[in-house]
PDB file of C-alpha atoms in Angstrom:
ATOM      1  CA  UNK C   1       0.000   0.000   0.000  1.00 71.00           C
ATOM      2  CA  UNK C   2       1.167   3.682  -0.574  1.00 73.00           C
ATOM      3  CA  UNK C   3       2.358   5.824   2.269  1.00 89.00           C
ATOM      4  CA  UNK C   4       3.094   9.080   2.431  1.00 93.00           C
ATOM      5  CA  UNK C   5       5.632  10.635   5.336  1.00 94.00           C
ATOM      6  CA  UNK C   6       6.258  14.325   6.091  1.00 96.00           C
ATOM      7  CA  UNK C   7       8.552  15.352   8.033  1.00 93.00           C
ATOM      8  CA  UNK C   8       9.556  17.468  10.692  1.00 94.00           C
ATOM      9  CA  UNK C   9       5.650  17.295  12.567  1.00 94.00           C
ATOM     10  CA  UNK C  10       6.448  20.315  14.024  1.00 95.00           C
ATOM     11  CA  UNK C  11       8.709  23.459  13.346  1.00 96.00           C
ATOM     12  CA  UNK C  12       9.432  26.626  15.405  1.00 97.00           C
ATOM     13  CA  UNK C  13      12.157  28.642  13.415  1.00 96.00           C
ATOM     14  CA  UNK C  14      13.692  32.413  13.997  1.00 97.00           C
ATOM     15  CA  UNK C  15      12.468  35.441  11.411  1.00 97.00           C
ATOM     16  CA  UNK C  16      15.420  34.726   8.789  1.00 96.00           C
ATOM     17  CA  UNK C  17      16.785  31.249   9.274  1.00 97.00           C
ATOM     18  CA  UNK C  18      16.470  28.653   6.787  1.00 97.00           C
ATOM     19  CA  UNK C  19      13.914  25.888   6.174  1.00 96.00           C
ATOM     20  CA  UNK C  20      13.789  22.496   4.736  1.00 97.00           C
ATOM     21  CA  UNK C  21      10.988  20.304   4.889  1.00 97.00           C
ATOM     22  CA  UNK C  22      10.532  16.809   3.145  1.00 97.00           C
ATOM     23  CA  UNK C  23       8.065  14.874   2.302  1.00 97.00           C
ATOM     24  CA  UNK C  24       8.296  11.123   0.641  1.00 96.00           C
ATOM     25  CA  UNK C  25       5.814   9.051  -0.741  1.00 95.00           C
ATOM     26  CA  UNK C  26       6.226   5.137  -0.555  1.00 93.00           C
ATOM     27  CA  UNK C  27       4.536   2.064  -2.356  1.00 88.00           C
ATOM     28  CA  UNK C  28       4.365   3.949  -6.077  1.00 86.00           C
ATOM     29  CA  UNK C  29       5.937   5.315  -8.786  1.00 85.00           C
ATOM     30  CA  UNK C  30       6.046   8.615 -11.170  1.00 88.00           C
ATOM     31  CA  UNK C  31       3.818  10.433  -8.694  1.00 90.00           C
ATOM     32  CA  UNK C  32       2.395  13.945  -9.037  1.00 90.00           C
ATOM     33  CA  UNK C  33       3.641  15.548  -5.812  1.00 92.00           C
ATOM     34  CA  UNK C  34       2.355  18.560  -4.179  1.00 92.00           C
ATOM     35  CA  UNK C  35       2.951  21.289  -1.638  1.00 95.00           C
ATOM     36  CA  UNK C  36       0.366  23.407   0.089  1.00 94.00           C
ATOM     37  CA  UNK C  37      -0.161  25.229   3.075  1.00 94.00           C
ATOM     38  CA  UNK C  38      -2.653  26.361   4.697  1.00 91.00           C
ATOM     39  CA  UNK C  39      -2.879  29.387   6.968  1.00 85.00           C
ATOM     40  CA  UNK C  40      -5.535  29.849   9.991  1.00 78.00           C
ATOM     41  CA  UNK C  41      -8.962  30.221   8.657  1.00 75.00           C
ATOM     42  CA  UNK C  42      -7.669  30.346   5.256  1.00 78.00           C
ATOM     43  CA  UNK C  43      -8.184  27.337   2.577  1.00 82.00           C
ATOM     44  CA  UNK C  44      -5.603  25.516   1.242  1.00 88.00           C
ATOM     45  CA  UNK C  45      -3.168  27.012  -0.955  1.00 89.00           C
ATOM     46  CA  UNK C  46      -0.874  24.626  -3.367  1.00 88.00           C
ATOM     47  CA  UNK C  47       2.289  26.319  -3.701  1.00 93.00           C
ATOM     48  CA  UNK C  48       4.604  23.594  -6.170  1.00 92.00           C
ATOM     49  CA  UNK C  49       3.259  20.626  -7.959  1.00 89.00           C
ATOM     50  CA  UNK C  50       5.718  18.502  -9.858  1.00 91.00           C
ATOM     51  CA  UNK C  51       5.092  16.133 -12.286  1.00 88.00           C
ATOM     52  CA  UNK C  52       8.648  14.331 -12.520  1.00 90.00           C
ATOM     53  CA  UNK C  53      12.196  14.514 -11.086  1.00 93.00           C
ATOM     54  CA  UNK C  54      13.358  18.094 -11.611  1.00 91.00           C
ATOM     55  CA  UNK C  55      10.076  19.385 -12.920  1.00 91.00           C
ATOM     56  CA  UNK C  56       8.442  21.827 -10.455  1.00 91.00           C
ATOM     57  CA  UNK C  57       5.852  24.284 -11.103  1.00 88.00           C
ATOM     58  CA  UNK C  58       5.152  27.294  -9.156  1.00 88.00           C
ATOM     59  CA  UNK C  59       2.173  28.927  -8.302  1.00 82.00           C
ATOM     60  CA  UNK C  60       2.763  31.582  -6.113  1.00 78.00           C
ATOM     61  CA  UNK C  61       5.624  34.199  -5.827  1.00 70.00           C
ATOM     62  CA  UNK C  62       7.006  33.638  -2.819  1.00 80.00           C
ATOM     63  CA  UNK C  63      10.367  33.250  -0.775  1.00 89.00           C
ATOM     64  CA  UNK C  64      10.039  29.336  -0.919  1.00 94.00           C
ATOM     65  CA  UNK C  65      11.647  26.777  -3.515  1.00 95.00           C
ATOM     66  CA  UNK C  66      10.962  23.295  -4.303  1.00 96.00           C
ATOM     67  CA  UNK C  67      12.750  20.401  -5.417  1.00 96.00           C
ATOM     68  CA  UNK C  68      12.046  16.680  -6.329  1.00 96.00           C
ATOM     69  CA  UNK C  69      15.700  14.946  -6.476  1.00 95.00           C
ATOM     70  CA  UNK C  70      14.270  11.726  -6.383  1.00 94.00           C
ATOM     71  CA  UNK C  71      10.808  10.350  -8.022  1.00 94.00           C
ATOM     72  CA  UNK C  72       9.618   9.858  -4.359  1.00 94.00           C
ATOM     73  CA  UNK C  73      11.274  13.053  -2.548  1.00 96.00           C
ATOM     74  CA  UNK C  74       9.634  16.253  -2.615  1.00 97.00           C
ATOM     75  CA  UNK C  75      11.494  18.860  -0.410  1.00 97.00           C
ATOM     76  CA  UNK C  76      10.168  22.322   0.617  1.00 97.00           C
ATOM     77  CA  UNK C  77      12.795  24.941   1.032  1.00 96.00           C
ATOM     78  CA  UNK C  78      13.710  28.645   1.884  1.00 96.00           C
ATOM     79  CA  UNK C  79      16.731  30.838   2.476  1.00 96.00           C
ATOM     80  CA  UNK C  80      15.177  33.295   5.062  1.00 96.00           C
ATOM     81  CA  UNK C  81      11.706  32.504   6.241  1.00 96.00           C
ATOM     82  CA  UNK C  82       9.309  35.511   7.128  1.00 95.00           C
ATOM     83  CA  UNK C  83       6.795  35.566   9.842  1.00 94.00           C
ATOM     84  CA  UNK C  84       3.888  35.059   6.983  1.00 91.00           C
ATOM     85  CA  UNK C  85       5.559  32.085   6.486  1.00 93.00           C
ATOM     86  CA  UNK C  86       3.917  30.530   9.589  1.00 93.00           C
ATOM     87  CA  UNK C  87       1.095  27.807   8.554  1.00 94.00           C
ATOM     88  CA  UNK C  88       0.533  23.680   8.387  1.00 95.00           C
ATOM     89  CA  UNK C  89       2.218  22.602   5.463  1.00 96.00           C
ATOM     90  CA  UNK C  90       1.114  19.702   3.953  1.00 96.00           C
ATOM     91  CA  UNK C  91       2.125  17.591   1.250  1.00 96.00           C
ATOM     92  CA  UNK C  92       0.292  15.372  -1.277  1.00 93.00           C
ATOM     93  CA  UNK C  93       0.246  12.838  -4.225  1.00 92.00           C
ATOM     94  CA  UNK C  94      -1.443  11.184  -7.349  1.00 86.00           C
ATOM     95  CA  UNK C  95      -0.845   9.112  -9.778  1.00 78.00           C
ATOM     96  CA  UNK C  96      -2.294   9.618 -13.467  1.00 67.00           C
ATOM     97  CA  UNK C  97      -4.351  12.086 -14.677  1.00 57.00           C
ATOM     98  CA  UNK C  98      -7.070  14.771 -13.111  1.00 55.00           C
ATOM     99  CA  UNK C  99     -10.152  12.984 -11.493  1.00 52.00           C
ATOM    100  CA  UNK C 100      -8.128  10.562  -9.262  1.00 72.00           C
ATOM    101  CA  UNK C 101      -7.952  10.347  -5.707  1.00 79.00           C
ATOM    102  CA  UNK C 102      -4.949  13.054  -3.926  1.00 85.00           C
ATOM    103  CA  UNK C 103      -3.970  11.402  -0.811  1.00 89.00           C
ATOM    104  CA  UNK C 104      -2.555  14.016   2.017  1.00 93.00           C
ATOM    105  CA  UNK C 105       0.548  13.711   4.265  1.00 94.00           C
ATOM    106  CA  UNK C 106       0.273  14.396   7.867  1.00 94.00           C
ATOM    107  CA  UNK C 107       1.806  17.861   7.552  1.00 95.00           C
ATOM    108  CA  UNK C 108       4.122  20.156   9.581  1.00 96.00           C
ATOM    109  CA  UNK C 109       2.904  22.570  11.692  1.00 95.00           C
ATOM    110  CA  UNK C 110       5.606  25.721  10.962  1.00 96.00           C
ATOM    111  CA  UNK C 111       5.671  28.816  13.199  1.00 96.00           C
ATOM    112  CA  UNK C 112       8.287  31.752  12.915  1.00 96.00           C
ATOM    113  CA  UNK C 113       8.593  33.742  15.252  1.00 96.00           C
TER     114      UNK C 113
ATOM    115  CA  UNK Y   1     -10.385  33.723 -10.466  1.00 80.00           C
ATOM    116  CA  UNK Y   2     -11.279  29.903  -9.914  1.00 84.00           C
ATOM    117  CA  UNK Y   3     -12.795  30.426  -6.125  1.00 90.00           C
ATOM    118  CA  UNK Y   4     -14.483  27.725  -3.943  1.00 94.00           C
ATOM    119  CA  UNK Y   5     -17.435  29.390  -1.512  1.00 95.00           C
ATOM    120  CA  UNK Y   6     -18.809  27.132   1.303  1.00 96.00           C
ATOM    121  CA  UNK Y   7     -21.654  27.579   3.884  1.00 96.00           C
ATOM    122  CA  UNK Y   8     -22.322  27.974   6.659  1.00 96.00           C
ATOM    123  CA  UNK Y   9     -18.622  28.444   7.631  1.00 95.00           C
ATOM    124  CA  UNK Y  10     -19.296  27.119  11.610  1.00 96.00           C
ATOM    125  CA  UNK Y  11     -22.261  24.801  12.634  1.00 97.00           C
ATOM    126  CA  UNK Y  12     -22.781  23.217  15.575  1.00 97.00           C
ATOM    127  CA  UNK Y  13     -25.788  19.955  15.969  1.00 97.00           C
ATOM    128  CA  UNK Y  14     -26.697  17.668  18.407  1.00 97.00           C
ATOM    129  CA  UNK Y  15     -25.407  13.965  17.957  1.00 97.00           C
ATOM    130  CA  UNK Y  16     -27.706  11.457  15.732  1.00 97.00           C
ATOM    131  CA  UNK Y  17     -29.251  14.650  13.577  1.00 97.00           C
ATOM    132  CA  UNK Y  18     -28.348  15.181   9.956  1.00 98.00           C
ATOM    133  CA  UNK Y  19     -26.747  18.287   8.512  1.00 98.00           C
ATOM    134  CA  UNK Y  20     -26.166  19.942   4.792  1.00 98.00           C
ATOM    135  CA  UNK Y  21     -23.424  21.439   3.831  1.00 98.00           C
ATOM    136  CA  UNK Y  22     -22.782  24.065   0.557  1.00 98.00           C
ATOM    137  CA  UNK Y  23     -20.211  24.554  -1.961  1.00 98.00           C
ATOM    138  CA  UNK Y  24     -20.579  26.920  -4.813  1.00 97.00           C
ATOM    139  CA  UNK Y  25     -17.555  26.956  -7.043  1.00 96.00           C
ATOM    140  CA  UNK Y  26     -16.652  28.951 -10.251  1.00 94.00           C
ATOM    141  CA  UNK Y  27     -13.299  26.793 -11.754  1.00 88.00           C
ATOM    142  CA  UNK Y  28     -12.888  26.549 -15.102  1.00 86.00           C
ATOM    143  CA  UNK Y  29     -12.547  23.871 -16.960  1.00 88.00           C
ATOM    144  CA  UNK Y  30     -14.188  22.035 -14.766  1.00 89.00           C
ATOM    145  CA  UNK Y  31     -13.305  18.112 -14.072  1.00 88.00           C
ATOM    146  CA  UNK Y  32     -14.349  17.000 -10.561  1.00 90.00           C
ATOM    147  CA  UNK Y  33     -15.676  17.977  -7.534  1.00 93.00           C
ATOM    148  CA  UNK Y  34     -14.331  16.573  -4.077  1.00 94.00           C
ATOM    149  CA  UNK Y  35     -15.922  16.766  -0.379  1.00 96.00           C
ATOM    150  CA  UNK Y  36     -12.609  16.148   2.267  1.00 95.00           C
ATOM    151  CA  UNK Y  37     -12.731  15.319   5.949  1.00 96.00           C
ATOM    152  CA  UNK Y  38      -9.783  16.892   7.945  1.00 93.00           C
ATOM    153  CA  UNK Y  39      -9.393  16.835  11.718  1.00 92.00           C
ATOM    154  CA  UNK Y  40      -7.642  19.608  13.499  1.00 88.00           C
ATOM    155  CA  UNK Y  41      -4.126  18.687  12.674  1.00 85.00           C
ATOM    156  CA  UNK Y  42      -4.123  16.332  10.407  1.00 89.00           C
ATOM    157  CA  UNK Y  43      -3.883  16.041   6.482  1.00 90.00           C
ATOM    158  CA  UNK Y  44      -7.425  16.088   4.668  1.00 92.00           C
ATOM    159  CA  UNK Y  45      -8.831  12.777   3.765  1.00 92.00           C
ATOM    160  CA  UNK Y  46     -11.463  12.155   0.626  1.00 91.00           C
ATOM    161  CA  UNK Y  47     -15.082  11.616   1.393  1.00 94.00           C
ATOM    162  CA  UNK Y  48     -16.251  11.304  -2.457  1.00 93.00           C
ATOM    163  CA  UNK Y  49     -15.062  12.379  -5.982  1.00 91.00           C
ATOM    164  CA  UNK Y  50     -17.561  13.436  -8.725  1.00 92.00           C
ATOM    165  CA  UNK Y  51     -17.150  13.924 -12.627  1.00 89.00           C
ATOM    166  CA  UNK Y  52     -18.875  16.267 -14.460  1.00 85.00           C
ATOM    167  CA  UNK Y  53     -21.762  13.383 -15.543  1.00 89.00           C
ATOM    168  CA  UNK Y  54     -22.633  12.589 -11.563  1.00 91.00           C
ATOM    169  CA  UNK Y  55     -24.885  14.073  -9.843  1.00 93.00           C
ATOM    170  CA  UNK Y  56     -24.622  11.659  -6.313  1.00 96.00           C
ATOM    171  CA  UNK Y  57     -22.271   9.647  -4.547  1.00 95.00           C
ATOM    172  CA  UNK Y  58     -22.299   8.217  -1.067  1.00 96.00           C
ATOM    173  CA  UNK Y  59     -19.444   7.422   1.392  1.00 94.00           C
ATOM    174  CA  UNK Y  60     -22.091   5.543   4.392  1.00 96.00           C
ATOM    175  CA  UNK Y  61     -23.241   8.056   6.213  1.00 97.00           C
ATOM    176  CA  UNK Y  62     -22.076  10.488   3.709  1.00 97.00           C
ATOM    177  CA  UNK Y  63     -23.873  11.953   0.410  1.00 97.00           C
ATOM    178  CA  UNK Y  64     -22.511  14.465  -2.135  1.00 97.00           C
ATOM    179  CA  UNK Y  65     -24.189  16.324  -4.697  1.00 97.00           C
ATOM    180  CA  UNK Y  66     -23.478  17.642  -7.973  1.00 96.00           C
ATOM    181  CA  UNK Y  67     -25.256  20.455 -10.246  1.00 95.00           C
ATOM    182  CA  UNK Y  68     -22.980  21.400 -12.939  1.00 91.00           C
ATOM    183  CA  UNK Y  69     -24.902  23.947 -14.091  1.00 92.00           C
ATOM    184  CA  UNK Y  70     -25.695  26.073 -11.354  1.00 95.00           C
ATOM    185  CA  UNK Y  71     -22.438  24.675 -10.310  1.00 95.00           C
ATOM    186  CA  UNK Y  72     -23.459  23.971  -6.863  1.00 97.00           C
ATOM    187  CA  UNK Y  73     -22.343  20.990  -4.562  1.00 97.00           C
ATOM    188  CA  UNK Y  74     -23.964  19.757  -1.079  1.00 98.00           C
ATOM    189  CA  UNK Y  75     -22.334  17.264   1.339  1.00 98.00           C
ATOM    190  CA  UNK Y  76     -25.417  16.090   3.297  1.00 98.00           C
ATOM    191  CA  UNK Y  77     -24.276  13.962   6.865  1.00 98.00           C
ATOM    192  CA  UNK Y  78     -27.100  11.671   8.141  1.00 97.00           C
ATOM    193  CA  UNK Y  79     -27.291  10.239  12.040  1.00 97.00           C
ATOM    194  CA  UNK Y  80     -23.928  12.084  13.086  1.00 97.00           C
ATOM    195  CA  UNK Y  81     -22.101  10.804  15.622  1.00 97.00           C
ATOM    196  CA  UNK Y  82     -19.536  12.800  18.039  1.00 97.00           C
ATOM    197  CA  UNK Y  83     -16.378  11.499  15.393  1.00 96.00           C
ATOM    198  CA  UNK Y  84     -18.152  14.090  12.900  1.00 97.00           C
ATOM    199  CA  UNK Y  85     -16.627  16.751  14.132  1.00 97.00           C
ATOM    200  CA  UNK Y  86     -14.252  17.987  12.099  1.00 96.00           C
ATOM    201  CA  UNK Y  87     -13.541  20.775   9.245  1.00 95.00           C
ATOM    202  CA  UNK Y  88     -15.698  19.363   5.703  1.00 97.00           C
ATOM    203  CA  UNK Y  89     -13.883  20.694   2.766  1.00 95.00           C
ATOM    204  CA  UNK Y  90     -15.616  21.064  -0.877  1.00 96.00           C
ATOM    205  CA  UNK Y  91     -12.287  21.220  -3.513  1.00 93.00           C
ATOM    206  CA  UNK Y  92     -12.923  21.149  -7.149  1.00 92.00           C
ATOM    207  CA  UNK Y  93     -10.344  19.759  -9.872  1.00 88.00           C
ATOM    208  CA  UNK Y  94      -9.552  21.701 -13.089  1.00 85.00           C
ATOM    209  CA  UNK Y  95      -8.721  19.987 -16.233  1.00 82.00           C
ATOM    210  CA  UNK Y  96      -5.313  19.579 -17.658  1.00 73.00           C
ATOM    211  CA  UNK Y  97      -1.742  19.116 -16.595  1.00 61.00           C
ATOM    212  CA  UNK Y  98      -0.651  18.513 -12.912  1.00 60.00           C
ATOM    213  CA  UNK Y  99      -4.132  17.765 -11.236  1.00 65.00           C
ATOM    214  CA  UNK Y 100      -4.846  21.534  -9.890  1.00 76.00           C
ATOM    215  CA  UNK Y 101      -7.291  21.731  -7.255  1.00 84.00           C
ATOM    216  CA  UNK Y 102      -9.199  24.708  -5.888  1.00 88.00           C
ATOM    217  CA  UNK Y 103     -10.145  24.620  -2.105  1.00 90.00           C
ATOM    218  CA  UNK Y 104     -12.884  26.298  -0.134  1.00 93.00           C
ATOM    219  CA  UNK Y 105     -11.825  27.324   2.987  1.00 91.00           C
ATOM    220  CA  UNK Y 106     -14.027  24.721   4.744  1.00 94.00           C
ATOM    221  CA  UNK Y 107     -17.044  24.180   7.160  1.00 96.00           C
ATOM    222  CA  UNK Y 108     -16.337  23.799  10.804  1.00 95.00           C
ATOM    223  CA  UNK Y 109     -18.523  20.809  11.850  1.00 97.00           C
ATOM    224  CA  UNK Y 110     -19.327  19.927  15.655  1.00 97.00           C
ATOM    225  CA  UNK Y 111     -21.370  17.397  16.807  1.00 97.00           C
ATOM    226  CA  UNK Y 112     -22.275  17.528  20.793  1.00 97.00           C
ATOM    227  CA  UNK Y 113     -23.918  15.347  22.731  1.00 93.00           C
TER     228      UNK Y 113
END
């Protein structure tokens, strides 16, 4: 069966420090990996999808990056985070085309101070 | 803008009564329409998934509806039980590339005895 882990649970980083968060996806292969986050009261917003190693779209302007180094890796990354970085950040993944099921990591729950 | 608008935002019912929830969406191309369960915390999880030729699914306790051309969805709960209680989430899927989904900022469901 697939699996899909996130990890750290739980961040609390300084204004300005860096940020790395990964996310891997077991039991499949080619995924579609995703990254949202989702700020109180807000719904969620997906912020990279990629579709294959070293293929990442963007769609918001932001200070974050994204990478996929491996077909199962999807890492979440920024040089200096900002206090509007705070939110739960969650990853996802499908396989195939639009219609099928997107199954949800556990998420991290990131708060700058 | 594809937007996702859900009512009421908060509700609060007794254990064993049913509810009805709303989503109104305006993405284009549409392709599906997904209800999510997420408790506080945790990564969403999918209730149902409709296409643009369904008009009902059930999960058990759990019915969606679809009108594609008012372009209205309901998530109607019957008999809820205290493990209800969570944030209901209406997302709908555009066509094309990379599986985009749009998300409504959710309904806060609680069930009391």
């Amino acid at each position: 069966s697939q699996t899909i882990h996130q990890w750290p649970a739980t961040l609390v980083q300084p204004v300005g420090s860096p940020l790395s968060l990964e996310c891997t996806v077991e039991g499949t292969s080619n995924p579609n990996l995703y990254w949202y986050r989702q700020a109180a009261g807000r719904g969620l917003q997906l912020l990279f999808y990629s579709v294959g190693i070293g293929q990442i779209s963007s769609e918001v302007p932001q200070n974050l990056s994204a990478s996929r180094p491996q077909d199962r890796q999807f890492i979440l990354s920024s040089k200096k985070l900002l206090l509007s970085d705070s939110g739960f950040y969650l990853c996802a993944w499908t396989v195939g085309l639009a219609g099928v099921e997107q199954y949800f990591g556990p998420g991290t729950r990131l708060t700058v101070t | 803008k594809n937007q996702v608008e859900q009512s009421p935002q908060s509700l609060i019912i007794l254990e064993g009564k049913n509810c009805t929830l709303q989503c109104n969406y305006t993405v284009s191309p549409f392709s599906n329409l997904r209800w999510y369960k997420q408790d506080t915390g945790r990564g969403p999880v999918s209730l149902t998934i409709m296409t643009f030729s369904e008009n009902t699914k059930s999960n058990g306790r759990y019915t969606a509806t679809l009108d594609a051309d008012t372009k209205q969805s309901s998530l109607h709960i019957t008999a809820s039980q205290l493990s209800d209680s969570a944030s209901y989430i209406c997302v709908v899927g555009e066509k094309g590339g990379g599986n985009k989904l749009t998300f409504g900022t959710g309904t806060q469901l609680k069930v009391e005895l």
